XYZ file of C-alpha atoms in Angstrom:
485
model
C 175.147 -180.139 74.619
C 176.378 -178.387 70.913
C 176.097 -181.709 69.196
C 176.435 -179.989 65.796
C 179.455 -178.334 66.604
C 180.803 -182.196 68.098
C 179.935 -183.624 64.682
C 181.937 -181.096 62.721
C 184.978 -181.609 64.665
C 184.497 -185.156 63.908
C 183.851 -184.558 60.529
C 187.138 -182.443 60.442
C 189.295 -185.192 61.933
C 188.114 -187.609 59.648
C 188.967 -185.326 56.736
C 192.616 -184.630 58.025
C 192.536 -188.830 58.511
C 192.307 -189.371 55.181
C 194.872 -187.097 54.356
C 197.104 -188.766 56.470
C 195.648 -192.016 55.052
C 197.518 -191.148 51.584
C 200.448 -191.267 52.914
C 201.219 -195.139 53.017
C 199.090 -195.456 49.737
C 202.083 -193.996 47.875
C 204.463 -195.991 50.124
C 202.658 -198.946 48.409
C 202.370 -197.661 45.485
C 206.057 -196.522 44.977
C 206.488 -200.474 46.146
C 204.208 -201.871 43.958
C 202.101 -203.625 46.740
C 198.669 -204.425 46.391
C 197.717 -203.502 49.716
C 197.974 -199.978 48.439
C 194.637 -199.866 47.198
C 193.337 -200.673 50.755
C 194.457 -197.376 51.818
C 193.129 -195.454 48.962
C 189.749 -197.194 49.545
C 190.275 -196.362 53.607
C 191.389 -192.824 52.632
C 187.939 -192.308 50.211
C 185.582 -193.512 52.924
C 187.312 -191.761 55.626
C 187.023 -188.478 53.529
C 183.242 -189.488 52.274
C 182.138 -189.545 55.547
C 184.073 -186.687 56.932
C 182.651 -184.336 54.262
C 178.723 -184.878 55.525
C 179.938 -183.731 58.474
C 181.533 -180.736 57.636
C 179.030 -179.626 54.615
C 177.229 -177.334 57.050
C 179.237 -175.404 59.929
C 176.963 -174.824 62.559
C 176.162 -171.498 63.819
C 176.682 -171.906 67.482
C 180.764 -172.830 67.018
C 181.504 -172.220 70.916
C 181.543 -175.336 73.138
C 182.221 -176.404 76.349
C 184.586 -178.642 78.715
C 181.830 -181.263 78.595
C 181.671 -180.746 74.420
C 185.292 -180.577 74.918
C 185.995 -184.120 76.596
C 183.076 -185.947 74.590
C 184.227 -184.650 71.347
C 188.111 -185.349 71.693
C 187.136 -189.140 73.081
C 184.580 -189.695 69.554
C 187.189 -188.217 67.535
C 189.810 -191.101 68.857
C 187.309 -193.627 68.681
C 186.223 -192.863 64.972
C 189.936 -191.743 64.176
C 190.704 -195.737 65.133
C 187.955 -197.018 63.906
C 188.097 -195.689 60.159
C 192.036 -196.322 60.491
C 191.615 -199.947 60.887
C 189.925 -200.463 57.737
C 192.920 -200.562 55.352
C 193.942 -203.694 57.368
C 190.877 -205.528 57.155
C 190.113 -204.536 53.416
C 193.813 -205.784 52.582
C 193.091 -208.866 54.412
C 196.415 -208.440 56.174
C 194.638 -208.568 59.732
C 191.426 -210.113 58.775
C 189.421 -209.528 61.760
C 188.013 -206.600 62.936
C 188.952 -206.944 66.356
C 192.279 -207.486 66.175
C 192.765 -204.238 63.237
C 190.772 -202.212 65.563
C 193.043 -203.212 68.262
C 196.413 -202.924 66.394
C 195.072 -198.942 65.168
C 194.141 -198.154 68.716
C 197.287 -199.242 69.742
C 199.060 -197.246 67.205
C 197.056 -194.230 67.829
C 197.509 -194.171 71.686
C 200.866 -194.861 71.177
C 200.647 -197.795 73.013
C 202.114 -200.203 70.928
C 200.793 -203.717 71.932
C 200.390 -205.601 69.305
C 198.625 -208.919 68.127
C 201.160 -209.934 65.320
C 203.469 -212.921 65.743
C 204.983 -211.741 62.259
C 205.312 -207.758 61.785
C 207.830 -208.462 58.777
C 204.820 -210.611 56.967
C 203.330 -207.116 56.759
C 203.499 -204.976 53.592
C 205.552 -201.643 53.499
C 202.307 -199.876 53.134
C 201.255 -201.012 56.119
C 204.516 -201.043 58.357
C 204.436 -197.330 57.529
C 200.674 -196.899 58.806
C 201.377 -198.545 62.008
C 204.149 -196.611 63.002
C 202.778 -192.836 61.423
C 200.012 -193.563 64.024
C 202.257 -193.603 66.955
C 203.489 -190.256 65.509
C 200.400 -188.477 64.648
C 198.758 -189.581 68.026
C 201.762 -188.808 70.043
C 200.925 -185.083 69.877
C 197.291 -185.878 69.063
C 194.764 -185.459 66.200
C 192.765 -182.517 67.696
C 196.446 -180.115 68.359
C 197.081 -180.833 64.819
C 193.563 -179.842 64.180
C 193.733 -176.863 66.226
C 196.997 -175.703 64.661
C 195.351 -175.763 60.764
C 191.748 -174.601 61.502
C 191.233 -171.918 63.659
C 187.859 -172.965 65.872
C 185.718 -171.399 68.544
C 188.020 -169.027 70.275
C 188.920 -169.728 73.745
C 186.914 -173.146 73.655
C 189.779 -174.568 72.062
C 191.347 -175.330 74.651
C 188.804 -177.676 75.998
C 190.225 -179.473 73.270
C 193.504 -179.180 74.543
C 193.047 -179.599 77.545
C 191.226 -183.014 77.126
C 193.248 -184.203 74.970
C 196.998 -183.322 76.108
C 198.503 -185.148 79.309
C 198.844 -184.797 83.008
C 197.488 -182.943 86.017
C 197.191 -179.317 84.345
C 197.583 -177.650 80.557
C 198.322 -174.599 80.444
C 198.894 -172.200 76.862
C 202.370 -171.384 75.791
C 200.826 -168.124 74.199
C 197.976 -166.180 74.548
C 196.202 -167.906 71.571
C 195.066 -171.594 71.829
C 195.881 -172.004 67.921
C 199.612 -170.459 68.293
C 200.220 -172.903 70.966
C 199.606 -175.664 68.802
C 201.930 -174.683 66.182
C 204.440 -174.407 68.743
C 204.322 -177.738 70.288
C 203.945 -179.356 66.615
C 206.703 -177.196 65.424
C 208.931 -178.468 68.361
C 207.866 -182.326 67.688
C 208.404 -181.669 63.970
C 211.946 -180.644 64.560
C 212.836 -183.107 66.946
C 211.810 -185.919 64.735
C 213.928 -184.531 61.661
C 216.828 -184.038 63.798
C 216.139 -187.784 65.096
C 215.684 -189.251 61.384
C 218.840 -187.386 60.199
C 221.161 -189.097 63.012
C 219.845 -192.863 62.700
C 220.590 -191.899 58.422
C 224.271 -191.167 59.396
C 224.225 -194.432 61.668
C 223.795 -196.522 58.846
C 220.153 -197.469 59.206
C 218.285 -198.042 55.972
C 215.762 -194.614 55.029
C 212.232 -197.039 55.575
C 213.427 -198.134 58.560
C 214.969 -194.572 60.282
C 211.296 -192.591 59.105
C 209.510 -195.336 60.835
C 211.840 -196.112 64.231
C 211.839 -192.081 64.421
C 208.086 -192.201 64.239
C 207.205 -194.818 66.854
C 210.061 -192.904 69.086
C 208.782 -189.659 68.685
C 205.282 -190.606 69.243
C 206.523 -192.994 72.220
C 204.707 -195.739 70.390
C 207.000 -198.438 70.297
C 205.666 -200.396 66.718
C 208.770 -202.002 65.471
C 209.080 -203.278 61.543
C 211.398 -206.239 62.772
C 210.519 -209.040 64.625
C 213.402 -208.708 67.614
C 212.064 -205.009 67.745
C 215.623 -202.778 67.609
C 218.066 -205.353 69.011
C 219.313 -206.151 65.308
C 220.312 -202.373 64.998
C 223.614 -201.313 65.870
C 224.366 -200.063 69.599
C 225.236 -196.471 67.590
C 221.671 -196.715 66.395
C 220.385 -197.976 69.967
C 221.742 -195.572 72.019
C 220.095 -192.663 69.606
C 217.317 -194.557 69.871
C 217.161 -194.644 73.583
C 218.338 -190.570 74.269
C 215.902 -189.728 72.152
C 212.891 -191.457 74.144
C 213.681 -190.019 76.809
C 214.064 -186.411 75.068
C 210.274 -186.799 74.049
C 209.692 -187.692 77.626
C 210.617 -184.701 78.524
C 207.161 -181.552 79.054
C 207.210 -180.092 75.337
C 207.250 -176.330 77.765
C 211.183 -177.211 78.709
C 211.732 -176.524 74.963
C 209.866 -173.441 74.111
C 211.515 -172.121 76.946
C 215.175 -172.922 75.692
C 213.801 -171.703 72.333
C 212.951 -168.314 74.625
C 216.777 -169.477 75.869
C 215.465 -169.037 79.026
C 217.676 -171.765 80.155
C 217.795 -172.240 83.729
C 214.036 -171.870 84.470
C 213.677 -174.897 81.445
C 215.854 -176.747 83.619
C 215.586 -175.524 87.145
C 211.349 -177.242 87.414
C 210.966 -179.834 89.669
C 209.169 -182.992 87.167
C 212.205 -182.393 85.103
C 214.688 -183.190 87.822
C 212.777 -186.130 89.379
C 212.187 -187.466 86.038
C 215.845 -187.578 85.055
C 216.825 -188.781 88.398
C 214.542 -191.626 87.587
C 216.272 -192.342 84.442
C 219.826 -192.253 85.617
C 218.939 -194.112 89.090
C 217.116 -196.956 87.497
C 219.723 -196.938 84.855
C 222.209 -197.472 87.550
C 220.490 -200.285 89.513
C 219.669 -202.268 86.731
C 223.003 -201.987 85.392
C 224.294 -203.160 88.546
C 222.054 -205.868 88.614
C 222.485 -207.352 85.043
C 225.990 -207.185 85.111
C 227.385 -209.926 86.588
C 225.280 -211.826 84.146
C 226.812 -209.486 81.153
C 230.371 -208.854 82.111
C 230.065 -206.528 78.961
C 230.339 -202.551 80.349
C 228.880 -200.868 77.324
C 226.264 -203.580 76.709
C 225.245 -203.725 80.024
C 224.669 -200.015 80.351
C 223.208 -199.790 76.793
C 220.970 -202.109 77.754
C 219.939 -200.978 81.221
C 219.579 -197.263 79.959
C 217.460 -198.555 76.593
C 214.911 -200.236 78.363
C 214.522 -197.663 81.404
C 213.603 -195.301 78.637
C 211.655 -197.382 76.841
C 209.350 -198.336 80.068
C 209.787 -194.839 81.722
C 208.568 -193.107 78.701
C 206.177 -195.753 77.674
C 207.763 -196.424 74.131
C 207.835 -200.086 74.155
C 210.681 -200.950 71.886
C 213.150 -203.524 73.206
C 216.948 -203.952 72.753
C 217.445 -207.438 74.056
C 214.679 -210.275 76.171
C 214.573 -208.469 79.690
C 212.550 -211.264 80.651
C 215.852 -213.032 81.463
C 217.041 -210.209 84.055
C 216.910 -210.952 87.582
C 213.323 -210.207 89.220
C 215.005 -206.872 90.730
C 215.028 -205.226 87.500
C 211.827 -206.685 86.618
C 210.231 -204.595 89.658
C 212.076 -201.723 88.822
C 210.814 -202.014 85.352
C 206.486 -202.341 86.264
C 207.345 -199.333 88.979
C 208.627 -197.174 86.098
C 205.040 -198.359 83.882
C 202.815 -196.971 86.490
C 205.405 -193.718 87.015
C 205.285 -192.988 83.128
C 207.228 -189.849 81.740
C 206.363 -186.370 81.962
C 203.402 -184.305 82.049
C 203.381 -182.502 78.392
C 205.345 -185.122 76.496
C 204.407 -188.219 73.997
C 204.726 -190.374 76.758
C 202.116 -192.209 79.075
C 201.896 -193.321 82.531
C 201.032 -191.767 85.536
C 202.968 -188.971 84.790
C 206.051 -187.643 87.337
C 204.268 -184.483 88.070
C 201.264 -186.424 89.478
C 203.647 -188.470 91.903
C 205.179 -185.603 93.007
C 201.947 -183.912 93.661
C 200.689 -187.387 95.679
C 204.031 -187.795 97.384
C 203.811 -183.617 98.526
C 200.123 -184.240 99.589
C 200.893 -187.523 101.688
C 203.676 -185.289 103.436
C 201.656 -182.495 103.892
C 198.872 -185.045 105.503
C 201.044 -186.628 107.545
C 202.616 -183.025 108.984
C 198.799 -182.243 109.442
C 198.594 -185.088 112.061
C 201.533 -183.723 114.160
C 200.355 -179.664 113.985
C 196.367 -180.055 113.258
C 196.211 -176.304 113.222
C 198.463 -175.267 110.985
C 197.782 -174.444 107.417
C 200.153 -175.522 104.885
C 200.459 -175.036 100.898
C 201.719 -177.779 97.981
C 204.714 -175.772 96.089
C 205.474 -176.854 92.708
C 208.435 -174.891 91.359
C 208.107 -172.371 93.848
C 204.300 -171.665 93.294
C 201.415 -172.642 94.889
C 199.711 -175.268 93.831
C 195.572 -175.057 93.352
C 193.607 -176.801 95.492
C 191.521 -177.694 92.043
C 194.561 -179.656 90.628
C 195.232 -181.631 94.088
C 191.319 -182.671 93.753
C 191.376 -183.573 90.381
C 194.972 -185.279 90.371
C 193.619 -187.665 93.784
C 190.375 -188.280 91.652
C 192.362 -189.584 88.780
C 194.743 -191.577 90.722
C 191.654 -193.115 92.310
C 189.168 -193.899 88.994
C 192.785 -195.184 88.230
C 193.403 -197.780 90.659
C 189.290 -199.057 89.993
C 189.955 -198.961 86.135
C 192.838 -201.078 86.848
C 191.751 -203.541 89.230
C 188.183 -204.033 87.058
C 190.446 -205.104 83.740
C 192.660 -207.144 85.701
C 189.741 -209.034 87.196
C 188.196 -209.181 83.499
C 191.239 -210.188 81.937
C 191.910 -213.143 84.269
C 189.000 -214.754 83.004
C 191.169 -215.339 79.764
C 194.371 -216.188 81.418
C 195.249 -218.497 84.470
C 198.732 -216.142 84.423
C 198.570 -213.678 87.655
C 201.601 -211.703 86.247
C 200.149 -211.929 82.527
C 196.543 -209.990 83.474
C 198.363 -207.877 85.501
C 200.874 -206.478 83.302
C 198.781 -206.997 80.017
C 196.380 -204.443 81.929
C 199.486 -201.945 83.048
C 200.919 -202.130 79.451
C 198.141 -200.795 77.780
C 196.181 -198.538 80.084
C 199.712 -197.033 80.630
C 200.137 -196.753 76.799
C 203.562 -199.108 76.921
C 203.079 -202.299 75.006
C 204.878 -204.906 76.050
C 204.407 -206.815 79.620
C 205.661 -209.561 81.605
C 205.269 -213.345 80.811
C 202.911 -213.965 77.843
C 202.999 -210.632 76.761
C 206.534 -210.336 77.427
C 208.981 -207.997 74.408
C 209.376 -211.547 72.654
C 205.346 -212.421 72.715
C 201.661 -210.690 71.543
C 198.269 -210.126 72.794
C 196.918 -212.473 69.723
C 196.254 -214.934 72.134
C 193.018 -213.033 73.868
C 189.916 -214.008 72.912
C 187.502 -210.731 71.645
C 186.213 -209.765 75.075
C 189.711 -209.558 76.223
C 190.951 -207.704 73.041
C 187.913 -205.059 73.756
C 188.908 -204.476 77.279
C 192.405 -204.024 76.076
C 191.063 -201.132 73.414
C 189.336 -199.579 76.267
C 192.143 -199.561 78.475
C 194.295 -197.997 75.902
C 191.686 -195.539 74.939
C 191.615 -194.629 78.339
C 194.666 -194.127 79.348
C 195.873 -191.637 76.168
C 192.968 -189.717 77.148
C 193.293 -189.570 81.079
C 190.595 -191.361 81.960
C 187.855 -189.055 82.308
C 187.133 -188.286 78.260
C 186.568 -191.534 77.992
C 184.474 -191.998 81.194
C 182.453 -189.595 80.607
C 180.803 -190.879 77.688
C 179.265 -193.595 79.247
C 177.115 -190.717 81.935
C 173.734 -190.721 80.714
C 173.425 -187.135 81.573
C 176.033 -186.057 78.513
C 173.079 -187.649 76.263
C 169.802 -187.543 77.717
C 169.666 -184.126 80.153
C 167.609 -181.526 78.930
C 169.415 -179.145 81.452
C 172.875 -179.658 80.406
C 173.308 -176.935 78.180
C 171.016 -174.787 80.687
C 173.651 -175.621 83.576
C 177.052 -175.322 81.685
């Protein structure tokens, strides 16, 4: 294990943290808040710390998957960790816990949240909770990959540990290019998203920070009723434009290559806007009778389908009040999540295709034993390395799941709370059913709770097995790793 060349990428990230940190210290300071010194403070021990990192670059700069995964799932932990200090050390979330928790959350684009009162919060600090969702939404280490060249082809270990769903592959030759691609796509989209909520009428603070948790898929409102007091113009922007950064980042490089119908010819792109426009449907039909408003109803319907789908979060009305039949269609769309190579979390499509094509294929297997048969994806064959690795995750997935809700009910005599608490934030969504419903919090859990939470959400940005694999005692103690790699 390269454990030099781990701390230096650490050291990096919390360099480019700081940076980043500066950002709502002039927010506060161009609003004359006092919490503005908290992130100046957060932003000098962030870069303090960074720096001994960095001082010396090690001379062995090539790592590994397993240097890969261990060093993208410190980097989130320490990127959280040091990002929750400006809340503590403005004493607008006191404890620890529930900072850490409200960072993570940001950073995994989660959005869950522990406030009862977001609109108690400073500007400063609005502004920091929503920039997470939009730096983690691509992730830390791309950006770090796009401004520092590293390692060669081990960079995309990086990549490929940190980005989402069942595969990564480059969009270029070089690992570096491909990161200025995909940041150079998200960049763009979030201008153009910005520059339409402006002409809606929605006030400059609030359009750079709505654009951010939508980009990032976050969901970290600034108001209390999370968008419903925004106009439907503003909602329905709002609601394309999750499911736009739903969509696998490749379906715009290749319209950028205006290679059109290939972009929207692949199979995860079709599914995954059938899912949108059929659940769109159904819950429109249900709700309606209880709306009798056309527009409303279909605003609605399609603004919370791609808020859930796409594991945003934000909420345009109390969908707590819909009939149970949306609420199932709803916690079927958290597990599905949005697509493989977006913001979003979940699941992803691609994987449920890939499960739904392997069930079929095992079930043809029963009625011709003999024959041999292939998963297509897009018209090519799929490896039989991603089918392994895509039925391991779903499994560690389901266990994962079914630990935290056990742990979880030992804080809550609610069934559908623990359950959906669990699926809202190892599915990176934020809001739940019942007590964490779009009108509650998670401030309510007691620490253990709040930890398993941060886990789960840590966890399920990463894909599970980052994450996991810190806790093997062979990553730290085997003299034969580096021997065997």
């Amino acid at each position: 294990m390269n454990f030099r060349i781990i701390n230096y990428i650490l050291g990096w990230v919390l360099i480019i943290e700081a940076a980043f940190l500066l950002m709502p210290f002039f927010v506060g300071l161009y609003c004359g808040e006092s919490s503005a010194t908290a992130f100046l403070i957060g932003a000098a021990i962030s870069a303090a710390v960074g720096t001994l990192f960095v001082i010396k670059k090690p001379k062995d700069t090539v790592f590994f998957i397993k240097e890969g995964f261990v060093a993208v799932a410190l980097s989130w932990i320490a990127l959280s960790t040091f990002g929750a200090l400006p809340f503590v050390i403005s004493g607008e979330i006191p404890k620890f816990i529930d900072a850490l928790f409200e960072t993570v959350s940001g950073f995994t684009t989660t959005g869950s949240s522990i406030l009862s009162d977001v609109e108690a919060l400073s500007h400063a600090s609005l502004f920091w909770r929503s920039f997470t969702h939009w730096i983690g939404g691509m992730g830390v280490l791309v950006f770090l990959l796009a401004v520092l060249p590293m390692a060669g082809g081990s960079q995309m270990h990086l990549m490929r540990a940190e980005s989402p769903g069942p595969s990564v592959s480059k969009l270029v030759p070089k690992t570096q290019y491909t990161a200025i691609i995909l940041y150079g796509i998200y960049i763009l989209l979030t201008i153009i998203q910005f520059i339409l909520l402006i002409i809606g009428g929605m006030p400059i603070f609030d359009a750079i920070t709505i654009t951010f948790g939508t980009a990032g898929t976050g969901g970290f409102g600034i108001k209390n009723d999370s968008i419903a007091s925004y106009s439907p113009y503003c909602q329905w922007i709002i609601a394309a434009f999750m499911v736009i950064f739903g969509v696998n980042f490749n379906v715009y490089f290749l319209m950028l290559l205006k290679r059109f119908k290939q972009a929207i010819s692949g199979e995860e792109f079709r599914t995954y806007l059938g899912l949108v426009a059929g659940s769109t449907a159904l819950i429109a039909y249900n709700i309606y009778k209880n709306c009798n408003m056309v527009e409303g109803t279909l605003r609605h319907a399609f603004f919370q389908v791609a808020s859930i789908m796409t594991t945003t979060g934000f909420a345009s009305t109390d969908y707590e009040i819909w009939p149970s039949f949306s609420h199932v269609i709803l916690v079927l769309l958290m597990f599905i999540g949005a697509s493989a190579g977006s913001t979003g979390g979940g699941i992803k499509v691609s994987r449920i295709i890939l499960l739904a094509k392997r069930a079929r294929q095992e079930i043809r297997h029963y009625f011709h034993p003999k024959r041999v048969t292939k998963i297509h994806l897009d018209g090519k064959v799929v490896e039989s390395e991603v089918i392994k690795t895509t039925s391991a995750y779903l499994i560690t997935y389901v266990l994962l799941f079914a630990a935290s809700v056990l742990l979880i009910s030992l804080n809550t005599a609610d069934t559908t709370t623990a359950f959906t608490a669990v699926a809202a934030t190892i599915n990176n969504i934020g809001p739940g059913l019942a007590q964490v419903g779009p009108t509650d919090n998670f401030g309510f859990f007691n620490a253990f709770s709040k930890s398993v939470l941060i886990f789960d959400m840590l966890v399920g940005r990463l894909e599970l097995f980052p994450m996991l694999i810190l806790f093997n005692p062979n990553v730290w103690f085997s003299k034969r790793i580096k021997k065997n790699i």
